[in-house]
Amino acid sequence: MAGAMSTKPTPEGDRIAKVIARAGLASRREAERMIEEGRVAVNGRVIDRAALNVTDRDRIEVDGKPLDAPEAARIWLYHKPTGLVTTTKDEQGRPTIFDALPDDLPRVMSVGRLDLNSEGLLLLTNDGAVKRKLELPSTGWLRRYRVRVNGRPTDEMLAPLREGLTIDGQTFQPMTVAIDRQQGANAWLTVGLREGKNREVRRAMADIGLTVNRLIRLSYGPFQLGQMKPGEVQEVRGRIVRDQLGLPSPAQETTARPGPSGKAGKGKTGKPGPAKPRNVTRKRR
């Protein structure tokens, strides 16, 4: 009948690339490339397209090896030092954060990035969906920075940053900017913003005549740099990750998932609070 609504059922399960990403093996985009390269098989048949839904009844193999069950979403705090780029591979051959991360860390992705000369808090996660969620402007988490600029800024000079400005056709949302102290020819500022455009703080400061010569990210939403040393990694407690991201509790997850004995296992919970360090060994250089 003309004009009748489609009764085509919604496909069961999730897209294959999403399932691979949730297992912590690759990002969704990387998983799609693996599929295009013929490295993924479902139920014994190699697939060449990512537009395929799978369920837990399907047998998935990547490079001939069975895909592990999805890992619980995890987040780590990393004090990124200067001199490292936030990418898996740099075309110019510069060292990356992934070259410097501890060897005992599982495969992780960065949430956003800090440029070569910036330092401070960088979030890492094993979950592609968590990465995308935390990078979305709609998440609205405040990011705070300690910024050292060359010059003598005044409140009048900083007004455009607080009101929002447009640079080369790109609109920057209003920032919070406080002058902390003048130190010789330099001044220290605390800057807060809720979006993550490329080199946003540096470009905004340059637009009002100030040159940034040091930039340290102090926090990303509820997660704080605190007293972490450059290169240090701390894992956030599972309960805090679940509370902040609205993820199911271990009890909910294990109700339908038998433990090794065949009985539903009990999930461990930690007390809410600051990120708890785990025994992560720094990579030797």
PDB file of C-alpha atoms in Angstrom:
ATOM      1  CA  MET A   1       0.000   0.000   0.000  1.00  0.00           C
ATOM      2  CA  ALA A   2       1.318   3.418  -0.970  1.00  0.00           C
ATOM      3  CA  GLY A   3       2.417   5.468   1.996  1.00  0.00           C
ATOM      4  CA  ALA A   4       2.428   2.496   4.373  1.00  0.00           C
ATOM      5  CA  MET A   5       5.109   2.501   7.063  1.00  0.00           C
ATOM      6  CA  SER A   6       7.980   0.046   6.708  1.00  0.00           C
ATOM      7  CA  THR A   7       7.723  -3.022   8.929  1.00  0.00           C
ATOM      8  CA  LYS A   8      11.341  -4.073   8.382  1.00  0.00           C
ATOM      9  CA  PRO A   9      12.637  -5.324  11.747  1.00  0.00           C
ATOM     10  CA  THR A  10      15.541  -3.609  13.477  1.00  0.00           C
ATOM     11  CA  PRO A  11      18.712  -5.726  13.131  1.00  0.00           C
ATOM     12  CA  GLU A  12      19.612  -7.642  16.274  1.00  0.00           C
ATOM     13  CA  GLY A  13      22.934  -7.051  18.033  1.00  0.00           C
ATOM     14  CA  ASP A  14      25.641  -4.447  17.427  1.00  0.00           C
ATOM     15  CA  ARG A  15      27.809  -3.496  14.487  1.00  0.00           C
ATOM     16  CA  ILE A  16      30.885  -5.686  14.211  1.00  0.00           C
ATOM     17  CA  ALA A  17      33.326  -2.748  14.449  1.00  0.00           C
ATOM     18  CA  LYS A  18      31.676  -1.585  17.678  1.00  0.00           C
ATOM     19  CA  VAL A  19      31.997  -5.060  19.187  1.00  0.00           C
ATOM     20  CA  ILE A  20      35.698  -5.210  18.298  1.00  0.00           C
ATOM     21  CA  ALA A  21      36.228  -1.762  19.838  1.00  0.00           C
ATOM     22  CA  ARG A  22      34.411  -2.769  23.029  1.00  0.00           C
ATOM     23  CA  ALA A  23      36.719  -5.754  23.347  1.00  0.00           C
ATOM     24  CA  GLY A  24      39.607  -3.284  23.606  1.00  0.00           C
ATOM     25  CA  LEU A  25      41.364  -4.557  20.495  1.00  0.00           C
ATOM     26  CA  ALA A  26      41.077  -1.405  18.375  1.00  0.00           C
ATOM     27  CA  SER A  27      39.145   1.802  17.954  1.00  0.00           C
ATOM     28  CA  ARG A  28      36.007   1.557  15.833  1.00  0.00           C
ATOM     29  CA  ARG A  29      37.738   3.225  12.900  1.00  0.00           C
ATOM     30  CA  GLU A  30      40.726   0.891  13.178  1.00  0.00           C
ATOM     31  CA  ALA A  31      38.339  -2.071  13.370  1.00  0.00           C
ATOM     32  CA  GLU A  32      36.672  -0.951  10.142  1.00  0.00           C
ATOM     33  CA  ARG A  33      40.094  -0.895   8.463  1.00  0.00           C
ATOM     34  CA  MET A  34      40.810  -4.402   9.756  1.00  0.00           C
ATOM     35  CA  ILE A  35      37.552  -5.573   8.188  1.00  0.00           C
ATOM     36  CA  GLU A  36      38.387  -3.936   4.852  1.00  0.00           C
ATOM     37  CA  GLU A  37      41.777  -5.672   4.937  1.00  0.00           C
ATOM     38  CA  GLY A  38      40.112  -9.076   5.349  1.00  0.00           C
ATOM     39  CA  ARG A  39      41.445  -9.665   8.857  1.00  0.00           C
ATOM     40  CA  VAL A  40      38.071 -10.346  10.502  1.00  0.00           C
ATOM     41  CA  ALA A  41      35.980 -13.515  10.261  1.00  0.00           C
ATOM     42  CA  VAL A  42      32.479 -14.185  11.609  1.00  0.00           C
ATOM     43  CA  ASN A  43      31.409 -17.799  12.100  1.00  0.00           C
ATOM     44  CA  GLY A  44      34.335 -18.975  10.000  1.00  0.00           C
ATOM     45  CA  ARG A  45      33.746 -16.643   7.039  1.00  0.00           C
ATOM     46  CA  VAL A  46      35.989 -13.651   6.306  1.00  0.00           C
ATOM     47  CA  ILE A  47      33.972 -10.442   5.963  1.00  0.00           C
ATOM     48  CA  ASP A  48      34.865  -7.346   3.957  1.00  0.00           C
ATOM     49  CA  ARG A  49      32.223  -4.856   5.094  1.00  0.00           C
ATOM     50  CA  ALA A  50      31.542  -3.233   8.453  1.00  0.00           C
ATOM     51  CA  ALA A  51      27.766  -2.973   7.887  1.00  0.00           C
ATOM     52  CA  LEU A  52      27.124  -6.208   9.758  1.00  0.00           C
ATOM     53  CA  ASN A  53      25.422  -6.748  13.110  1.00  0.00           C
ATOM     54  CA  VAL A  54      26.568  -9.550  15.400  1.00  0.00           C
ATOM     55  CA  THR A  55      25.363 -10.957  18.714  1.00  0.00           C
ATOM     56  CA  ASP A  56      27.037 -12.936  21.483  1.00  0.00           C
ATOM     57  CA  ARG A  57      26.012 -16.082  19.618  1.00  0.00           C
ATOM     58  CA  ASP A  58      28.380 -15.266  16.753  1.00  0.00           C
ATOM     59  CA  ARG A  59      31.984 -16.466  16.724  1.00  0.00           C
ATOM     60  CA  ILE A  60      34.337 -13.605  15.844  1.00  0.00           C
ATOM     61  CA  GLU A  61      38.011 -13.971  14.946  1.00  0.00           C
ATOM     62  CA  VAL A  62      40.584 -11.267  14.266  1.00  0.00           C
ATOM     63  CA  ASP A  63      43.813 -12.314  12.560  1.00  0.00           C
ATOM     64  CA  GLY A  64      42.805 -15.920  13.161  1.00  0.00           C
ATOM     65  CA  LYS A  65      42.405 -15.502  16.925  1.00  0.00           C
ATOM     66  CA  PRO A  66      39.081 -15.549  18.831  1.00  0.00           C
ATOM     67  CA  LEU A  67      37.892 -12.136  19.980  1.00  0.00           C
ATOM     68  CA  ASP A  68      37.910 -11.789  23.747  1.00  0.00           C
ATOM     69  CA  ALA A  69      34.735 -10.858  25.604  1.00  0.00           C
ATOM     70  CA  PRO A  70      34.246  -7.101  26.008  1.00  0.00           C
ATOM     71  CA  GLU A  71      36.282  -5.627  28.846  1.00  0.00           C
ATOM     72  CA  ALA A  72      34.730  -3.385  31.449  1.00  0.00           C
ATOM     73  CA  ALA A  73      35.265   0.287  30.639  1.00  0.00           C
ATOM     74  CA  ARG A  74      38.391   1.594  32.367  1.00  0.00           C
ATOM     75  CA  ILE A  75      39.957   5.044  32.632  1.00  0.00           C
ATOM     76  CA  TRP A  76      43.513   6.030  33.516  1.00  0.00           C
ATOM     77  CA  LEU A  77      44.939   9.426  34.407  1.00  0.00           C
ATOM     78  CA  TYR A  78      48.244  10.179  32.705  1.00  0.00           C
ATOM     79  CA  HIS A  79      50.542  13.116  33.429  1.00  0.00           C
ATOM     80  CA  LYS A  80      51.725  13.811  29.916  1.00  0.00           C
ATOM     81  CA  PRO A  81      55.197  15.374  29.796  1.00  0.00           C
ATOM     82  CA  THR A  82      56.224  17.899  27.151  1.00  0.00           C
ATOM     83  CA  GLY A  83      57.970  16.582  24.048  1.00  0.00           C
ATOM     84  CA  LEU A  84      55.458  13.830  23.241  1.00  0.00           C
ATOM     85  CA  VAL A  85      52.725  13.913  20.607  1.00  0.00           C
ATOM     86  CA  THR A  86      49.284  12.461  21.315  1.00  0.00           C
ATOM     87  CA  THR A  87      48.986  10.062  18.404  1.00  0.00           C
ATOM     88  CA  THR A  88      49.653   6.390  17.795  1.00  0.00           C
ATOM     89  CA  LYS A  89      52.176   7.122  15.045  1.00  0.00           C
ATOM     90  CA  ASP A  90      53.802  10.414  14.054  1.00  0.00           C
ATOM     91  CA  GLU A  91      54.650  11.076  10.413  1.00  0.00           C
ATOM     92  CA  GLN A  92      57.640  13.178  11.485  1.00  0.00           C
ATOM     93  CA  GLY A  93      59.024  10.405  13.662  1.00  0.00           C
ATOM     94  CA  ARG A  94      58.561  12.284  16.936  1.00  0.00           C
ATOM     95  CA  PRO A  95      58.073  10.259  20.133  1.00  0.00           C
ATOM     96  CA  THR A  96      54.446   9.620  21.079  1.00  0.00           C
ATOM     97  CA  ILE A  97      52.729   9.118  24.409  1.00  0.00           C
ATOM     98  CA  PHE A  98      52.202   5.477  23.447  1.00  0.00           C
ATOM     99  CA  ASP A  99      55.971   5.009  23.186  1.00  0.00           C
ATOM    100  CA  ALA A 100      56.302   6.214  26.772  1.00  0.00           C
ATOM    101  CA  LEU A 101      53.375   4.453  28.471  1.00  0.00           C
ATOM    102  CA  PRO A 102      54.114   1.536  30.830  1.00  0.00           C
ATOM    103  CA  ASP A 103      54.470  -1.859  29.176  1.00  0.00           C
ATOM    104  CA  ASP A 104      51.919  -3.469  31.517  1.00  0.00           C
ATOM    105  CA  LEU A 105      49.121  -1.150  30.405  1.00  0.00           C
ATOM    106  CA  PRO A 106      46.506  -2.750  28.108  1.00  0.00           C
ATOM    107  CA  ARG A 107      45.725  -1.212  24.730  1.00  0.00           C
ATOM    108  CA  VAL A 108      44.377   2.289  25.399  1.00  0.00           C
ATOM    109  CA  MET A 109      43.155   5.336  23.495  1.00  0.00           C
ATOM    110  CA  SER A 110      43.550   8.966  24.482  1.00  0.00           C
ATOM    111  CA  VAL A 111      40.534  11.128  25.249  1.00  0.00           C
ATOM    112  CA  GLY A 112      41.271  14.216  23.186  1.00  0.00           C
ATOM    113  CA  ARG A 113      44.859  15.325  22.999  1.00  0.00           C
ATOM    114  CA  LEU A 114      47.527  17.671  24.300  1.00  0.00           C
ATOM    115  CA  ASP A 115      49.963  19.089  21.762  1.00  0.00           C
ATOM    116  CA  LEU A 116      53.723  18.525  21.715  1.00  0.00           C
ATOM    117  CA  ASN A 117      54.621  21.383  24.059  1.00  0.00           C
ATOM    118  CA  SER A 118      51.650  21.023  26.414  1.00  0.00           C
ATOM    119  CA  GLU A 119      51.690  18.933  29.569  1.00  0.00           C
ATOM    120  CA  GLY A 120      49.421  17.748  32.344  1.00  0.00           C
ATOM    121  CA  LEU A 121      46.342  15.576  32.640  1.00  0.00           C
ATOM    122  CA  LEU A 122      45.418  13.322  29.733  1.00  0.00           C
ATOM    123  CA  LEU A 123      42.692  10.697  30.100  1.00  0.00           C
ATOM    124  CA  LEU A 124      43.224   7.227  28.649  1.00  0.00           C
ATOM    125  CA  THR A 125      40.573   4.555  28.167  1.00  0.00           C
ATOM    126  CA  ASN A 126      40.243   1.035  26.793  1.00  0.00           C
ATOM    127  CA  ASP A 127      36.707   1.744  25.535  1.00  0.00           C
ATOM    128  CA  GLY A 128      35.986   3.486  22.233  1.00  0.00           C
ATOM    129  CA  ALA A 129      32.452   4.470  23.271  1.00  0.00           C
ATOM    130  CA  VAL A 130      33.768   6.118  26.443  1.00  0.00           C
ATOM    131  CA  LYS A 131      36.380   7.994  24.415  1.00  0.00           C
ATOM    132  CA  ARG A 132      33.751   9.394  22.049  1.00  0.00           C
ATOM    133  CA  LYS A 133      31.376  10.292  24.878  1.00  0.00           C
ATOM    134  CA  LEU A 134      33.997  12.250  26.811  1.00  0.00           C
ATOM    135  CA  GLU A 135      35.153  14.107  23.693  1.00  0.00           C
ATOM    136  CA  LEU A 136      31.663  15.305  22.748  1.00  0.00           C
ATOM    137  CA  PRO A 137      31.041  19.028  23.436  1.00  0.00           C
ATOM    138  CA  SER A 138      27.611  18.031  24.773  1.00  0.00           C
ATOM    139  CA  THR A 139      29.310  16.280  27.707  1.00  0.00           C
ATOM    140  CA  GLY A 140      30.195  19.791  28.850  1.00  0.00           C
ATOM    141  CA  TRP A 141      32.953  18.852  31.272  1.00  0.00           C
ATOM    142  CA  LEU A 142      35.110  21.773  32.361  1.00  0.00           C
ATOM    143  CA  ARG A 143      38.800  21.544  31.487  1.00  0.00           C
ATOM    144  CA  ARG A 144      41.103  23.710  33.597  1.00  0.00           C
ATOM    145  CA  TYR A 145      44.603  24.834  32.650  1.00  0.00           C
ATOM    146  CA  ARG A 146      47.492  26.671  34.263  1.00  0.00           C
ATOM    147  CA  VAL A 147      48.841  28.915  31.543  1.00  0.00           C
ATOM    148  CA  ARG A 148      52.013  31.003  31.540  1.00  0.00           C
ATOM    149  CA  VAL A 149      52.059  33.841  29.027  1.00  0.00           C
ATOM    150  CA  ASN A 150      54.686  36.356  28.045  1.00  0.00           C
ATOM    151  CA  GLY A 151      53.328  39.824  28.737  1.00  0.00           C
ATOM    152  CA  ARG A 152      51.305  41.769  31.281  1.00  0.00           C
ATOM    153  CA  PRO A 153      47.656  40.799  30.807  1.00  0.00           C
ATOM    154  CA  THR A 154      44.862  42.919  32.240  1.00  0.00           C
ATOM    155  CA  ASP A 155      41.184  42.143  32.751  1.00  0.00           C
ATOM    156  CA  GLU A 156      40.381  44.502  29.893  1.00  0.00           C
ATOM    157  CA  MET A 157      42.766  42.612  27.593  1.00  0.00           C
ATOM    158  CA  LEU A 158      41.241  39.247  28.590  1.00  0.00           C
ATOM    159  CA  ALA A 159      37.621  40.366  28.105  1.00  0.00           C
ATOM    160  CA  PRO A 160      37.287  38.915  24.554  1.00  0.00           C
ATOM    161  CA  LEU A 161      38.182  35.455  25.878  1.00  0.00           C
ATOM    162  CA  ARG A 162      35.494  35.685  28.549  1.00  0.00           C
ATOM    163  CA  GLU A 163      32.923  36.844  26.013  1.00  0.00           C
ATOM    164  CA  GLY A 164      33.830  34.389  23.243  1.00  0.00           C
ATOM    165  CA  LEU A 165      35.655  35.223  20.034  1.00  0.00           C
ATOM    166  CA  THR A 166      36.017  34.158  16.407  1.00  0.00           C
ATOM    167  CA  ILE A 167      39.428  33.412  14.885  1.00  0.00           C
ATOM    168  CA  ASP A 168      39.809  32.679  11.168  1.00  0.00           C
ATOM    169  CA  GLY A 169      36.105  31.929  10.944  1.00  0.00           C
ATOM    170  CA  GLN A 170      36.136  29.522  13.895  1.00  0.00           C
ATOM    171  CA  THR A 171      34.056  30.444  16.945  1.00  0.00           C
ATOM    172  CA  PHE A 172      35.481  29.856  20.411  1.00  0.00           C
ATOM    173  CA  GLN A 173      33.047  29.668  23.309  1.00  0.00           C
ATOM    174  CA  PRO A 174      33.554  31.936  26.360  1.00  0.00           C
ATOM    175  CA  MET A 175      36.347  30.873  28.706  1.00  0.00           C
ATOM    176  CA  THR A 176      36.880  31.568  32.371  1.00  0.00           C
ATOM    177  CA  VAL A 177      40.199  33.372  32.822  1.00  0.00           C
ATOM    178  CA  ALA A 178      41.780  34.466  36.108  1.00  0.00           C
ATOM    179  CA  ILE A 179      45.077  36.301  36.541  1.00  0.00           C
ATOM    180  CA  ASP A 180      47.024  34.483  39.261  1.00  0.00           C
ATOM    181  CA  ARG A 181      50.286  36.415  39.439  1.00  0.00           C
ATOM    182  CA  GLN A 182      52.867  38.340  37.469  1.00  0.00           C
ATOM    183  CA  GLN A 183      56.339  36.793  37.435  1.00  0.00           C
ATOM    184  CA  GLY A 184      58.823  39.105  35.778  1.00  0.00           C
ATOM    185  CA  ALA A 185      58.047  39.290  32.073  1.00  0.00           C
ATOM    186  CA  ASN A 186      55.540  36.434  32.380  1.00  0.00           C
ATOM    187  CA  ALA A 187      52.132  36.026  33.981  1.00  0.00           C
ATOM    188  CA  TRP A 188      50.353  32.927  35.264  1.00  0.00           C
ATOM    189  CA  LEU A 189      46.671  32.469  34.429  1.00  0.00           C
ATOM    190  CA  THR A 190      44.045  29.838  35.216  1.00  0.00           C
ATOM    191  CA  VAL A 191      41.847  29.114  32.208  1.00  0.00           C
ATOM    192  CA  GLY A 192      38.677  27.013  32.036  1.00  0.00           C
ATOM    193  CA  LEU A 193      36.800  25.885  28.926  1.00  0.00           C
ATOM    194  CA  ARG A 194      34.208  23.290  27.960  1.00  0.00           C
ATOM    195  CA  GLU A 195      35.278  22.412  24.431  1.00  0.00           C
ATOM    196  CA  GLY A 196      38.449  21.043  22.915  1.00  0.00           C
ATOM    197  CA  LYS A 197      39.279  22.735  19.647  1.00  0.00           C
ATOM    198  CA  ASN A 198      42.831  22.290  18.346  1.00  0.00           C
ATOM    199  CA  ARG A 199      45.313  24.524  20.225  1.00  0.00           C
ATOM    200  CA  GLU A 200      42.376  26.580  21.481  1.00  0.00           C
ATOM    201  CA  VAL A 201      44.072  28.257  24.439  1.00  0.00           C
ATOM    202  CA  ARG A 202      47.234  29.110  22.505  1.00  0.00           C
ATOM    203  CA  ARG A 203      45.297  30.513  19.543  1.00  0.00           C
ATOM    204  CA  ALA A 204      42.960  32.545  21.751  1.00  0.00           C
ATOM    205  CA  MET A 205      45.859  34.047  23.707  1.00  0.00           C
ATOM    206  CA  ALA A 206      47.757  34.863  20.505  1.00  0.00           C
ATOM    207  CA  ASP A 207      44.666  36.634  19.168  1.00  0.00           C
ATOM    208  CA  ILE A 208      44.799  39.131  22.046  1.00  0.00           C
ATOM    209  CA  GLY A 209      48.577  39.587  21.811  1.00  0.00           C
ATOM    210  CA  LEU A 210      49.831  37.086  24.406  1.00  0.00           C
ATOM    211  CA  THR A 211      52.262  34.230  23.729  1.00  0.00           C
ATOM    212  CA  VAL A 212      51.815  31.023  25.716  1.00  0.00           C
ATOM    213  CA  ASN A 213      55.154  29.591  26.842  1.00  0.00           C
ATOM    214  CA  ARG A 214      53.814  26.931  29.194  1.00  0.00           C
ATOM    215  CA  LEU A 215      50.466  25.133  29.364  1.00  0.00           C
ATOM    216  CA  ILE A 216      49.486  22.549  31.987  1.00  0.00           C
ATOM    217  CA  ARG A 217      46.101  20.847  32.053  1.00  0.00           C
ATOM    218  CA  LEU A 218      44.978  20.552  35.674  1.00  0.00           C
ATOM    219  CA  SER A 219      41.653  18.771  35.311  1.00  0.00           C
ATOM    220  CA  TYR A 220      39.175  17.214  32.910  1.00  0.00           C
ATOM    221  CA  GLY A 221      35.706  17.223  34.435  1.00  0.00           C
ATOM    222  CA  PRO A 222      35.881  15.487  37.831  1.00  0.00           C
ATOM    223  CA  PHE A 223      39.343  14.029  37.189  1.00  0.00           C
ATOM    224  CA  GLN A 224      42.295  15.942  38.661  1.00  0.00           C
ATOM    225  CA  LEU A 225      46.037  16.006  37.966  1.00  0.00           C
ATOM    226  CA  GLY A 226      46.752  16.529  41.657  1.00  0.00           C
ATOM    227  CA  GLN A 227      50.330  15.709  42.670  1.00  0.00           C
ATOM    228  CA  MET A 228      51.025  13.260  39.846  1.00  0.00           C
ATOM    229  CA  LYS A 229      54.554  13.415  38.466  1.00  0.00           C
ATOM    230  CA  PRO A 230      55.317  13.709  34.724  1.00  0.00           C
ATOM    231  CA  GLY A 231      54.992  10.278  33.118  1.00  0.00           C
ATOM    232  CA  GLU A 232      52.956   8.850  36.007  1.00  0.00           C
ATOM    233  CA  VAL A 233      49.828   6.770  35.325  1.00  0.00           C
ATOM    234  CA  GLN A 234      46.975   6.127  37.773  1.00  0.00           C
ATOM    235  CA  GLU A 235      43.877   4.030  37.163  1.00  0.00           C
ATOM    236  CA  VAL A 236      40.543   5.478  38.261  1.00  0.00           C
ATOM    237  CA  ARG A 237      38.550   3.227  40.572  1.00  0.00           C
ATOM    238  CA  GLY A 238      35.882   1.244  38.769  1.00  0.00           C
ATOM    239  CA  ARG A 239      33.047   2.603  40.888  1.00  0.00           C
ATOM    240  CA  ILE A 240      34.020   6.196  40.090  1.00  0.00           C
ATOM    241  CA  VAL A 241      34.121   5.407  36.367  1.00  0.00           C
ATOM    242  CA  ARG A 242      30.655   3.856  36.553  1.00  0.00           C
ATOM    243  CA  ASP A 243      29.210   6.705  38.612  1.00  0.00           C
ATOM    244  CA  GLN A 244      30.606   9.439  36.378  1.00  0.00           C
ATOM    245  CA  LEU A 245      29.627   7.769  33.095  1.00  0.00           C
ATOM    246  CA  GLY A 246      26.354   6.167  34.151  1.00  0.00           C
ATOM    247  CA  LEU A 247      27.576   2.629  33.444  1.00  0.00           C
ATOM    248  CA  PRO A 248      25.962  -0.507  34.948  1.00  0.00           C
ATOM    249  CA  SER A 249      27.278  -1.786  38.256  1.00  0.00           C
ATOM    250  CA  PRO A 250      29.170  -5.095  38.507  1.00  0.00           C
ATOM    251  CA  ALA A 251      26.083  -6.673  40.126  1.00  0.00           C
ATOM    252  CA  GLN A 252      23.988  -5.784  37.088  1.00  0.00           C
ATOM    253  CA  GLU A 253      26.663  -7.083  34.717  1.00  0.00           C
ATOM    254  CA  THR A 254      27.229 -10.377  36.535  1.00  0.00           C
ATOM    255  CA  THR A 255      23.537 -11.211  37.034  1.00  0.00           C
ATOM    256  CA  ALA A 256      23.369 -12.551  33.492  1.00  0.00           C
ATOM    257  CA  ARG A 257      27.034 -13.548  33.221  1.00  0.00           C
ATOM    258  CA  PRO A 258      28.096 -16.708  35.144  1.00  0.00           C
ATOM    259  CA  GLY A 259      31.440 -16.703  36.889  1.00  0.00           C
ATOM    260  CA  PRO A 260      34.084 -19.430  36.448  1.00  0.00           C
ATOM    261  CA  SER A 261      32.133 -21.746  38.781  1.00  0.00           C
ATOM    262  CA  GLY A 262      28.936 -21.315  36.770  1.00  0.00           C
ATOM    263  CA  LYS A 263      27.384 -19.067  39.415  1.00  0.00           C
ATOM    264  CA  ALA A 264      26.870 -15.350  39.113  1.00  0.00           C
ATOM    265  CA  GLY A 265      29.963 -13.628  40.439  1.00  0.00           C
ATOM    266  CA  LYS A 266      30.103 -10.681  42.805  1.00  0.00           C
ATOM    267  CA  GLY A 267      31.565  -7.452  41.489  1.00  0.00           C
ATOM    268  CA  LYS A 268      34.055  -5.556  43.619  1.00  0.00           C
ATOM    269  CA  THR A 269      33.256  -1.954  44.408  1.00  0.00           C
ATOM    270  CA  GLY A 270      35.494   0.794  45.707  1.00  0.00           C
ATOM    271  CA  LYS A 271      34.648   3.821  47.781  1.00  0.00           C
ATOM    272  CA  PRO A 272      34.002   7.058  45.861  1.00  0.00           C
ATOM    273  CA  GLY A 273      36.927   9.422  45.973  1.00  0.00           C
ATOM    274  CA  PRO A 274      40.029  10.540  44.097  1.00  0.00           C
ATOM    275  CA  ALA A 275      41.580   8.295  41.507  1.00  0.00           C
ATOM    276  CA  LYS A 276      43.443   5.479  43.223  1.00  0.00           C
ATOM    277  CA  PRO A 277      46.943   4.685  41.947  1.00  0.00           C
ATOM    278  CA  ARG A 278      47.544   1.164  40.772  1.00  0.00           C
ATOM    279  CA  ASN A 279      50.920  -0.507  40.479  1.00  0.00           C
ATOM    280  CA  VAL A 280      51.860   0.687  37.029  1.00  0.00           C
ATOM    281  CA  THR A 281      55.523   0.539  36.122  1.00  0.00           C
ATOM    282  CA  ARG A 282      56.908   3.432  34.132  1.00  0.00           C
ATOM    283  CA  LYS A 283      58.410   2.572  30.781  1.00  0.00           C
ATOM    284  CA  ARG A 284      62.176   2.638  30.813  1.00  0.00           C
ATOM    285  CA  ARG A 285      63.863   4.896  28.262  1.00  0.00           C
TER     286      ARG A 285
END
